[in-house]
Short mmCIF file of N, CA, C and O in Angstrom, two decimals:
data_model
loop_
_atom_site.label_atom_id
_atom_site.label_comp_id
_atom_site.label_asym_id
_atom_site.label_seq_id
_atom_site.Cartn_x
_atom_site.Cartn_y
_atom_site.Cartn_z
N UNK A 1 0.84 -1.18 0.00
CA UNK A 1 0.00 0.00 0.00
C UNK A 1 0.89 1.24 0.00
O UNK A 1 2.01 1.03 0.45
N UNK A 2 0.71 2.20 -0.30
CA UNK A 2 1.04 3.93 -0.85
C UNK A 2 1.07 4.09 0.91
O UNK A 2 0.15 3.96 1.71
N UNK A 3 2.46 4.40 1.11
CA UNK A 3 2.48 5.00 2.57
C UNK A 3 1.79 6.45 2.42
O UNK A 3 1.76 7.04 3.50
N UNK A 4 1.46 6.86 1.79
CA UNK A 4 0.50 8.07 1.64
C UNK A 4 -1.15 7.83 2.07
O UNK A 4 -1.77 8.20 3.07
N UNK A 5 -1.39 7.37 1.37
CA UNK A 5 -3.19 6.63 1.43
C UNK A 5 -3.36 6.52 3.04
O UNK A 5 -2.87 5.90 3.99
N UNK A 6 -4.43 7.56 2.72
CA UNK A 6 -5.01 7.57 4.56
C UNK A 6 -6.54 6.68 4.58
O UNK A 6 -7.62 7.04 4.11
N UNK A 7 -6.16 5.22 5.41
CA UNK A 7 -7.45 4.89 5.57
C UNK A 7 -8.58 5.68 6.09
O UNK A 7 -9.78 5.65 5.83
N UNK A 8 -7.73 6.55 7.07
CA UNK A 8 -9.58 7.59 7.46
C UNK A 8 -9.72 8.32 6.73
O UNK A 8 -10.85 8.78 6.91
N UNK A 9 -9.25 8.81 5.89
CA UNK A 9 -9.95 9.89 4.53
C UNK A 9 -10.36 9.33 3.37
O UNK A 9 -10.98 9.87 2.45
N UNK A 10 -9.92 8.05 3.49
CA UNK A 10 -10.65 6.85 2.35
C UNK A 10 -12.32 7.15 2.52
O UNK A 10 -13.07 7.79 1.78
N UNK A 11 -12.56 6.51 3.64
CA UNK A 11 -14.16 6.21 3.78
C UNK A 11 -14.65 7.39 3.04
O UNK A 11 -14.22 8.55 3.14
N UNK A 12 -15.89 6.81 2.04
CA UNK A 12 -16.23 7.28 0.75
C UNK A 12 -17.04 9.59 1.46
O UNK A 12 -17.03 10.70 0.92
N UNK A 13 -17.61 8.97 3.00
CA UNK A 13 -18.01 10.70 2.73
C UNK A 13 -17.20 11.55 3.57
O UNK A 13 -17.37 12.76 3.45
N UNK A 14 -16.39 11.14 4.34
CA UNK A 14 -15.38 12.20 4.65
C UNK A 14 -13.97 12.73 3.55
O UNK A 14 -13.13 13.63 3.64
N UNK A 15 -14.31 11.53 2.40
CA UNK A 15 -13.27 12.05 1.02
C UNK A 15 -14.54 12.88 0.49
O UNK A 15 -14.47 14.08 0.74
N UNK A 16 -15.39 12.56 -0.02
CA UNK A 16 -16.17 13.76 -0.71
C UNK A 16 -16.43 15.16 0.48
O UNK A 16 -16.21 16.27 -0.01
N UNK A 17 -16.79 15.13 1.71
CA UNK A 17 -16.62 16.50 2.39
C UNK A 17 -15.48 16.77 2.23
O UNK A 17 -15.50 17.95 1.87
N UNK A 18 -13.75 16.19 2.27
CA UNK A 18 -12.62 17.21 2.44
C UNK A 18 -12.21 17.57 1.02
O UNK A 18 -11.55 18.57 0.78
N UNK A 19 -12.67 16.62 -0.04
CA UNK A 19 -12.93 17.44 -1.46
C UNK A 19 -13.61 18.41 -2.10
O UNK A 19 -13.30 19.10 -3.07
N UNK A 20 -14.92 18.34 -1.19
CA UNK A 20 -15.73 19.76 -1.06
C UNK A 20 -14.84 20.99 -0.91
O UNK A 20 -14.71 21.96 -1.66
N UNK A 21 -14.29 20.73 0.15
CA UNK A 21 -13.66 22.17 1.56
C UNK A 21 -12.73 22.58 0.89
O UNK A 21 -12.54 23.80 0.91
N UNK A 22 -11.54 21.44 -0.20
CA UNK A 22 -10.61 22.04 -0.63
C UNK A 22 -10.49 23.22 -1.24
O UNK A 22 -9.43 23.81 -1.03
N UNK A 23 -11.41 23.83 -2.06
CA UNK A 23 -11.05 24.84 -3.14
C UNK A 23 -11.54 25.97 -2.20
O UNK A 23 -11.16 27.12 -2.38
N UNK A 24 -12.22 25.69 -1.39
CA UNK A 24 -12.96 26.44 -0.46
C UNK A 24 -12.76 27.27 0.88
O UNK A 24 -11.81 26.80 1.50
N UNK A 25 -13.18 28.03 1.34
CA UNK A 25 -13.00 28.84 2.60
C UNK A 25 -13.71 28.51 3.84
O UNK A 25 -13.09 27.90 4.70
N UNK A 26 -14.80 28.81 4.01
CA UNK A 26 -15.88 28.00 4.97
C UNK A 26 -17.21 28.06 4.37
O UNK A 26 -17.94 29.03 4.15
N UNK A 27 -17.41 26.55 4.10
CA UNK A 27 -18.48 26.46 3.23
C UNK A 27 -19.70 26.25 4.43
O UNK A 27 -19.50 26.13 5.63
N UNK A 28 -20.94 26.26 3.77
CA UNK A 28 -21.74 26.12 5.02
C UNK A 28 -22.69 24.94 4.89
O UNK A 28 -23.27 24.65 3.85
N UNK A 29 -22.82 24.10 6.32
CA UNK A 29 -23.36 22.91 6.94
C UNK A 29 -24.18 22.44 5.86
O UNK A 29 -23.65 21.52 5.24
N UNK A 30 -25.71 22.92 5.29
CA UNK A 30 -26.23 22.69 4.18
C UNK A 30 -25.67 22.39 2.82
O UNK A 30 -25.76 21.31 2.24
N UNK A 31 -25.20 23.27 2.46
CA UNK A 31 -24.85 22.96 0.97
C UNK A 31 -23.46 21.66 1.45
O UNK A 31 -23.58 20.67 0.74
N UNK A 32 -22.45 21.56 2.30
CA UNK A 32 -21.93 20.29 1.97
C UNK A 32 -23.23 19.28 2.58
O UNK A 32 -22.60 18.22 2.57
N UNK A 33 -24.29 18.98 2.98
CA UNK A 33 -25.56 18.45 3.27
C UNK A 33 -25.84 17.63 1.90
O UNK A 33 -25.77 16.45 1.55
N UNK A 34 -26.30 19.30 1.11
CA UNK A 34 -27.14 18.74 0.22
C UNK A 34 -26.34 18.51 -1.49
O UNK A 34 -26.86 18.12 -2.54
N UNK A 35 -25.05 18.89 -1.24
CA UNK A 35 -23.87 18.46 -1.84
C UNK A 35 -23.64 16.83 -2.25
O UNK A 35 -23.84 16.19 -3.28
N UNK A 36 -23.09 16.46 -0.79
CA UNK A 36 -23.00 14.87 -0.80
C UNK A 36 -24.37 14.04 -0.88
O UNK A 36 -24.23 12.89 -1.30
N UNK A 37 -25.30 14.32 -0.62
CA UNK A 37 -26.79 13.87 -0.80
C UNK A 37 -26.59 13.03 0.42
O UNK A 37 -26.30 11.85 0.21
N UNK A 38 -26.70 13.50 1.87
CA UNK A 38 -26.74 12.72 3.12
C UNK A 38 -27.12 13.51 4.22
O UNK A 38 -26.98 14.73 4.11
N UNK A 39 -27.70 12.90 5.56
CA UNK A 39 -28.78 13.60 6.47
C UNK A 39 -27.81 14.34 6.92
O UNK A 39 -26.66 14.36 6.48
N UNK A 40 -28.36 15.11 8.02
CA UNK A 40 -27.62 15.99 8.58
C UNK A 40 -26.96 15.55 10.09
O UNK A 40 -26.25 16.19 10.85
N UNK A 41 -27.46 14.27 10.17
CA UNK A 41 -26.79 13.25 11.53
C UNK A 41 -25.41 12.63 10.90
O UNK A 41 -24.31 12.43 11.40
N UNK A 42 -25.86 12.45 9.77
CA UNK A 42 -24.54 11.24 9.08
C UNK A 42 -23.57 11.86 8.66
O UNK A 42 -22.45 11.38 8.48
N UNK A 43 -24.12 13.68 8.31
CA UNK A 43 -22.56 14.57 7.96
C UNK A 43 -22.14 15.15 9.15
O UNK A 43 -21.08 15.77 9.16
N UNK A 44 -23.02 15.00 10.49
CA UNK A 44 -22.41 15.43 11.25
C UNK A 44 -20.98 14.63 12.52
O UNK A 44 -20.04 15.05 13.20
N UNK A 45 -21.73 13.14 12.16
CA UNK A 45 -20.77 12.23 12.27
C UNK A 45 -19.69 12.67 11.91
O UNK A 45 -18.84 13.07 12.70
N UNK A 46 -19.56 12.65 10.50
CA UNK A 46 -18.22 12.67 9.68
C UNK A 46 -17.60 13.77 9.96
O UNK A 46 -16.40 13.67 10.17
N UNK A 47 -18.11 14.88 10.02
CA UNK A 47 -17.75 16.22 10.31
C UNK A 47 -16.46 15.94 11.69
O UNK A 47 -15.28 16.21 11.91
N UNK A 48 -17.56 15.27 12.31
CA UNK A 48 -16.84 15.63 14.02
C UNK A 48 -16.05 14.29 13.80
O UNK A 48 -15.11 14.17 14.58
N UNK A 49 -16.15 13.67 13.26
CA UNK A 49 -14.70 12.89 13.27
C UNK A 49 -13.79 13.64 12.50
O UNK A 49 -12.68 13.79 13.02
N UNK A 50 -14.04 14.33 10.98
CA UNK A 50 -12.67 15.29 10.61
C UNK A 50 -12.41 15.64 11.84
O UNK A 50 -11.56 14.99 12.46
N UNK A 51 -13.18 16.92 12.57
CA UNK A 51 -12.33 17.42 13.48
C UNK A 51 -12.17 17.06 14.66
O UNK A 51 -12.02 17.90 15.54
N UNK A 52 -12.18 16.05 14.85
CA UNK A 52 -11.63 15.38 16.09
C UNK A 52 -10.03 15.24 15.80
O UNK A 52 -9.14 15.63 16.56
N UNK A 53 -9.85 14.52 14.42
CA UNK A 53 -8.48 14.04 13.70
C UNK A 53 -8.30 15.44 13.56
O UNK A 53 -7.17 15.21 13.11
N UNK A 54 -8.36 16.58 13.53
CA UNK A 54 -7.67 17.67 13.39
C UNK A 54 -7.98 18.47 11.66
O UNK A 54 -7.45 19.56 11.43
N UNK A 55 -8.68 17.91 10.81
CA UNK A 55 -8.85 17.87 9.57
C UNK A 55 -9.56 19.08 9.15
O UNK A 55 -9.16 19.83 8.26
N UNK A 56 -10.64 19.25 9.84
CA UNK A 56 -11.62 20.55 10.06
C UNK A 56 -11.70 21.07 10.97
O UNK A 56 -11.43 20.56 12.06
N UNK A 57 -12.21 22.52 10.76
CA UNK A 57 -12.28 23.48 11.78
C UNK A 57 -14.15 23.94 11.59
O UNK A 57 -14.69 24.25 10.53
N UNK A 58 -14.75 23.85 12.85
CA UNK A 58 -15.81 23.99 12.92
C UNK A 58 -16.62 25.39 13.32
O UNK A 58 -16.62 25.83 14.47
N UNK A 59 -17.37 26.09 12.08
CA UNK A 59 -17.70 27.35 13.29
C UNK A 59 -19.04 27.54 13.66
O UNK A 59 -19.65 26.89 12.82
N UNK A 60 -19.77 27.99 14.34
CA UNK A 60 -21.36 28.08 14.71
C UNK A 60 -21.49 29.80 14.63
O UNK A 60 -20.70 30.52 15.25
N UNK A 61 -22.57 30.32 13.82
CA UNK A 61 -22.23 31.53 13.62
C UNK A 61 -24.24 31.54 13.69
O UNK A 61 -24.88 30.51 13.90
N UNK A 62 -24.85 32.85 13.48
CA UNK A 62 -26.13 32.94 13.72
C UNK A 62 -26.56 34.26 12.49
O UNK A 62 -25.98 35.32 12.26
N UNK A 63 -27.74 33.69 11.92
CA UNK A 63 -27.90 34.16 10.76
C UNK A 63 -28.87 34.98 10.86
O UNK A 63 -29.10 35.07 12.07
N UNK A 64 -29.97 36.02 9.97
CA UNK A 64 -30.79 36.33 10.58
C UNK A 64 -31.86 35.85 11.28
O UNK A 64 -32.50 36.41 12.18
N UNK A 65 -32.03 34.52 10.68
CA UNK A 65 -33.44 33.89 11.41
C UNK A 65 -33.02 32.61 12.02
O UNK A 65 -33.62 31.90 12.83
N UNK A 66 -32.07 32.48 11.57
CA UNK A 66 -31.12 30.73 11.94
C UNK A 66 -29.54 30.37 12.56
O UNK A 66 -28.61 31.13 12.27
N UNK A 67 -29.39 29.63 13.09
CA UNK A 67 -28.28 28.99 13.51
C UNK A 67 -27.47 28.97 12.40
O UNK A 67 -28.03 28.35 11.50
N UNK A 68 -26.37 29.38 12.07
CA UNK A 68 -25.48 28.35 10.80
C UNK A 68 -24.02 27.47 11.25
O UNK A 68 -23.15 27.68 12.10
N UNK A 69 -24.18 26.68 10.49
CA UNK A 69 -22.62 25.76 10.84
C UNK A 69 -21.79 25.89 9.37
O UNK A 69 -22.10 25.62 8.21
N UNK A 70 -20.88 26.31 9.85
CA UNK A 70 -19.95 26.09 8.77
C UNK A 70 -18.79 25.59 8.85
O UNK A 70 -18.28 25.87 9.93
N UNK A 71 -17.88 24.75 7.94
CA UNK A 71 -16.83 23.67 7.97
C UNK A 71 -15.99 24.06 7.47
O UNK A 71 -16.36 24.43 6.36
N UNK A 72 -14.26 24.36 7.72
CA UNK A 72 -13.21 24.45 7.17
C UNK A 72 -12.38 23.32 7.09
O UNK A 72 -12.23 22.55 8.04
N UNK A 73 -11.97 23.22 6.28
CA UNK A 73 -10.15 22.62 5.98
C UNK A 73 -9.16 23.13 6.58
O UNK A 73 -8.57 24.14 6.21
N UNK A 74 -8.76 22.18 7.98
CA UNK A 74 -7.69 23.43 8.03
C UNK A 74 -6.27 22.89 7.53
O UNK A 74 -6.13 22.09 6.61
N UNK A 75 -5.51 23.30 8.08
CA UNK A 75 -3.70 22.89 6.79
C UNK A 75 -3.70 21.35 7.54
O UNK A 75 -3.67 20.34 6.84
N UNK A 76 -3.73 21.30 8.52
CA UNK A 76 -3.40 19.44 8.37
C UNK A 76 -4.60 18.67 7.97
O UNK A 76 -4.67 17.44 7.93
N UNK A 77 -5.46 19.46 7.70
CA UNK A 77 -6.36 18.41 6.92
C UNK A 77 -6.12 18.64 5.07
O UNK A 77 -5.98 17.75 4.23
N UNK A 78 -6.14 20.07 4.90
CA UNK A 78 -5.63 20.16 3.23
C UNK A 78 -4.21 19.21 3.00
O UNK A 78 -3.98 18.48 2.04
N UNK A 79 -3.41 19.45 4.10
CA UNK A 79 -1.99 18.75 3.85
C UNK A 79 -2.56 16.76 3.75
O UNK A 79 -2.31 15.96 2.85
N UNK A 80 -2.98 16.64 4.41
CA UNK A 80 -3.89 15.07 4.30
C UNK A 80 -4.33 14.60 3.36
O UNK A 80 -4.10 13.51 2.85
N UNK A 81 -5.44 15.92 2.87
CA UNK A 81 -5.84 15.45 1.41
C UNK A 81 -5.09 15.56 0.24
O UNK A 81 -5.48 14.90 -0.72
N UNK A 82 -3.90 16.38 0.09
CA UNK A 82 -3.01 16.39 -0.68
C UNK A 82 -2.19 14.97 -0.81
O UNK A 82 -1.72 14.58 -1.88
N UNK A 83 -2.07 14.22 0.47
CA UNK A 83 -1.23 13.36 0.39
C UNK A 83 -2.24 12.19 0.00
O UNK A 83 -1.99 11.21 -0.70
N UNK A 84 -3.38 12.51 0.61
CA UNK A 84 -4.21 10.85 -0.18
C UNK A 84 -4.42 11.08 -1.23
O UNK A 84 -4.69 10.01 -1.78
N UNK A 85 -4.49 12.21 -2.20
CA UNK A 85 -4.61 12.08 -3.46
C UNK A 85 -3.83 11.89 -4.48
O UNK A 85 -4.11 11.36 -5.56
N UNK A 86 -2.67 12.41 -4.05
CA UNK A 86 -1.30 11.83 -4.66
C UNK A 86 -1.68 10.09 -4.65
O UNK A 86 -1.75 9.35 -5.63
N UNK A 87 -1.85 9.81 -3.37
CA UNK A 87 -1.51 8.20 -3.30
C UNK A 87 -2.60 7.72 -4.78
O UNK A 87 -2.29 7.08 -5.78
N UNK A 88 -3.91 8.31 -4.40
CA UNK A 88 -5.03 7.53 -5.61
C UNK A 88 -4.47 7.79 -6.33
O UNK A 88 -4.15 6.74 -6.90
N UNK A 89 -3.67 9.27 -7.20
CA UNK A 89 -3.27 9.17 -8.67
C UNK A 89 -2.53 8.03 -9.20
O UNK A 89 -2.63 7.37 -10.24
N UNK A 90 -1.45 7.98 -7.77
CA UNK A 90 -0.56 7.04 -8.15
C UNK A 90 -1.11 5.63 -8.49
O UNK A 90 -0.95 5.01 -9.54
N UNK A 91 -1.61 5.37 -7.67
CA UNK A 91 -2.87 4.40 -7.90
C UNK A 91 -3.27 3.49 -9.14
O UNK A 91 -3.08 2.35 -9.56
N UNK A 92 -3.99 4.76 -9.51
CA UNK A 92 -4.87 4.73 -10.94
C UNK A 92 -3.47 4.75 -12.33
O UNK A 92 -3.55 3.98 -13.29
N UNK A 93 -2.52 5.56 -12.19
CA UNK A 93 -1.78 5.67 -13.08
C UNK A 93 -1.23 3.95 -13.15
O UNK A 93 -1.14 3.50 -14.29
N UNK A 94 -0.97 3.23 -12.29
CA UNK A 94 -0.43 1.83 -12.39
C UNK A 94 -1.36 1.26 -12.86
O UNK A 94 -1.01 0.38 -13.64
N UNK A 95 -2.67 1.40 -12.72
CA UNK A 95 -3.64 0.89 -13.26
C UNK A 95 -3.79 1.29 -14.94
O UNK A 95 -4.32 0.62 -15.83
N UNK A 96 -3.33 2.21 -15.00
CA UNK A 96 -3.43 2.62 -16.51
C UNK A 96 -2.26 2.32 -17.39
O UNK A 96 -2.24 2.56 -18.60
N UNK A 97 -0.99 1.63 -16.51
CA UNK A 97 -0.02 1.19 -17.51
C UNK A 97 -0.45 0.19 -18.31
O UNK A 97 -1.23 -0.68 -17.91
N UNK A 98 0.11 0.23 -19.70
CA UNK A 98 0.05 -1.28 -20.10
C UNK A 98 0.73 -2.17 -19.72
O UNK A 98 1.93 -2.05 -19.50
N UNK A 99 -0.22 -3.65 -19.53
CA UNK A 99 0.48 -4.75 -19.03
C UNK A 99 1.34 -5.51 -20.22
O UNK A 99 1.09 -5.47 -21.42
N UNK A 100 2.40 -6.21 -19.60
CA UNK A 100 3.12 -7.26 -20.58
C UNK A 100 2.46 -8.23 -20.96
O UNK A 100 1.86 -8.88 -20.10
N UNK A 101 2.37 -8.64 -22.44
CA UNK A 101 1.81 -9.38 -22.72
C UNK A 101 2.56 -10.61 -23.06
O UNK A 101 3.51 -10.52 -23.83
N UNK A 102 2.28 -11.51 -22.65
CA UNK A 102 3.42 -12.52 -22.88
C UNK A 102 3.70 -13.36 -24.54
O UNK A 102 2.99 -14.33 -24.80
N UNK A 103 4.60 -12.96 -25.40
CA UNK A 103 5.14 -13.53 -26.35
C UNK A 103 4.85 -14.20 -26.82
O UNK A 103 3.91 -14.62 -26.14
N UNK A 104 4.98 -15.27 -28.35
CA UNK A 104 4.03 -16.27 -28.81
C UNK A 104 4.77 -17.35 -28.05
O UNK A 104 3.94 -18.08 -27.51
N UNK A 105 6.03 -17.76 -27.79
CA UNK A 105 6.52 -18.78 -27.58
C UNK A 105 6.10 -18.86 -25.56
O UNK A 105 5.57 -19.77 -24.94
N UNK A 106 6.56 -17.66 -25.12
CA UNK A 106 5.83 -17.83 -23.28
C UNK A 106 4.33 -18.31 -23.71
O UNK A 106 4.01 -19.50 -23.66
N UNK A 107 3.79 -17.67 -23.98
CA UNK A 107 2.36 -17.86 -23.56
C UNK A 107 1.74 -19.90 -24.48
O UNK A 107 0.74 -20.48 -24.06
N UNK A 108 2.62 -20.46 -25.60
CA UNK A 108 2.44 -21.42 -26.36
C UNK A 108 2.85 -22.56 -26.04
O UNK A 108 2.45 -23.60 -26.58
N UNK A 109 3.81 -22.49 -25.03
CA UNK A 109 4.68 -23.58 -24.57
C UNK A 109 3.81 -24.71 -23.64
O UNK A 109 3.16 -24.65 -22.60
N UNK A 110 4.10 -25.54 -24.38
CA UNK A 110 3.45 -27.31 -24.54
C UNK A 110 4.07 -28.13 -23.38
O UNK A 110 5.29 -28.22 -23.21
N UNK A 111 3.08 -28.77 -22.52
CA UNK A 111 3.66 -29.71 -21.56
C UNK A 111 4.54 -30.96 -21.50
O UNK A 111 4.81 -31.48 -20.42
#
């Protein structure tokens, strides 16, 4: 395995939330919600495990009529996702070499 590849940023929705956050500043609780297409218990799971691991930074801010939550990336979580994505490219690029095909005489040879 890619000493890069982080099994906890694997699991399929804390890679789509810290792929969200990347290009991003502090996006807010809803739209990564209704982004990933998942409740607001199951992103909040994920959420608070990023930032438990240090990955996100969480803020609670108050809107005119509402509560808002909003989610950052912070550098050891961008630095994280930088490194698991390297690992997938690398990944996929081995996957995209061509394989050897074995010769008429390897692949013909009689018992």
């Amino acid at each position: 395995m890619d000493p890069l590849f982080d099994e906890f940023l694997h699991v399929p929705a804390r890679l789509s939330i810290v792929a969200l956050l990347a290009p991003a500043d502090w996006v807010d609780f809803g739209f990564l919600r209704d982004t990933i297409g998942t409740s607001d218990s199951a992103l909040s799971k994920q959420v608070s495990a990023l930032a438990s691991a240090g990955y996100v930074a969480v803020r609670k801010g108050q809107d005119k009529r509402a509560r808002r939550t909003y989610v950052q990336l912070t550098p050891t979580g961008r630095h994280a996702f930088q490194r698991h994505a390297a690992a997938l490219e690398r990944i996929v690029a081995v996957a995209r070499m061509p394989t050897e095909q074995p010769t008429q005489d390897q692949g013909m040879q009689s018992s």
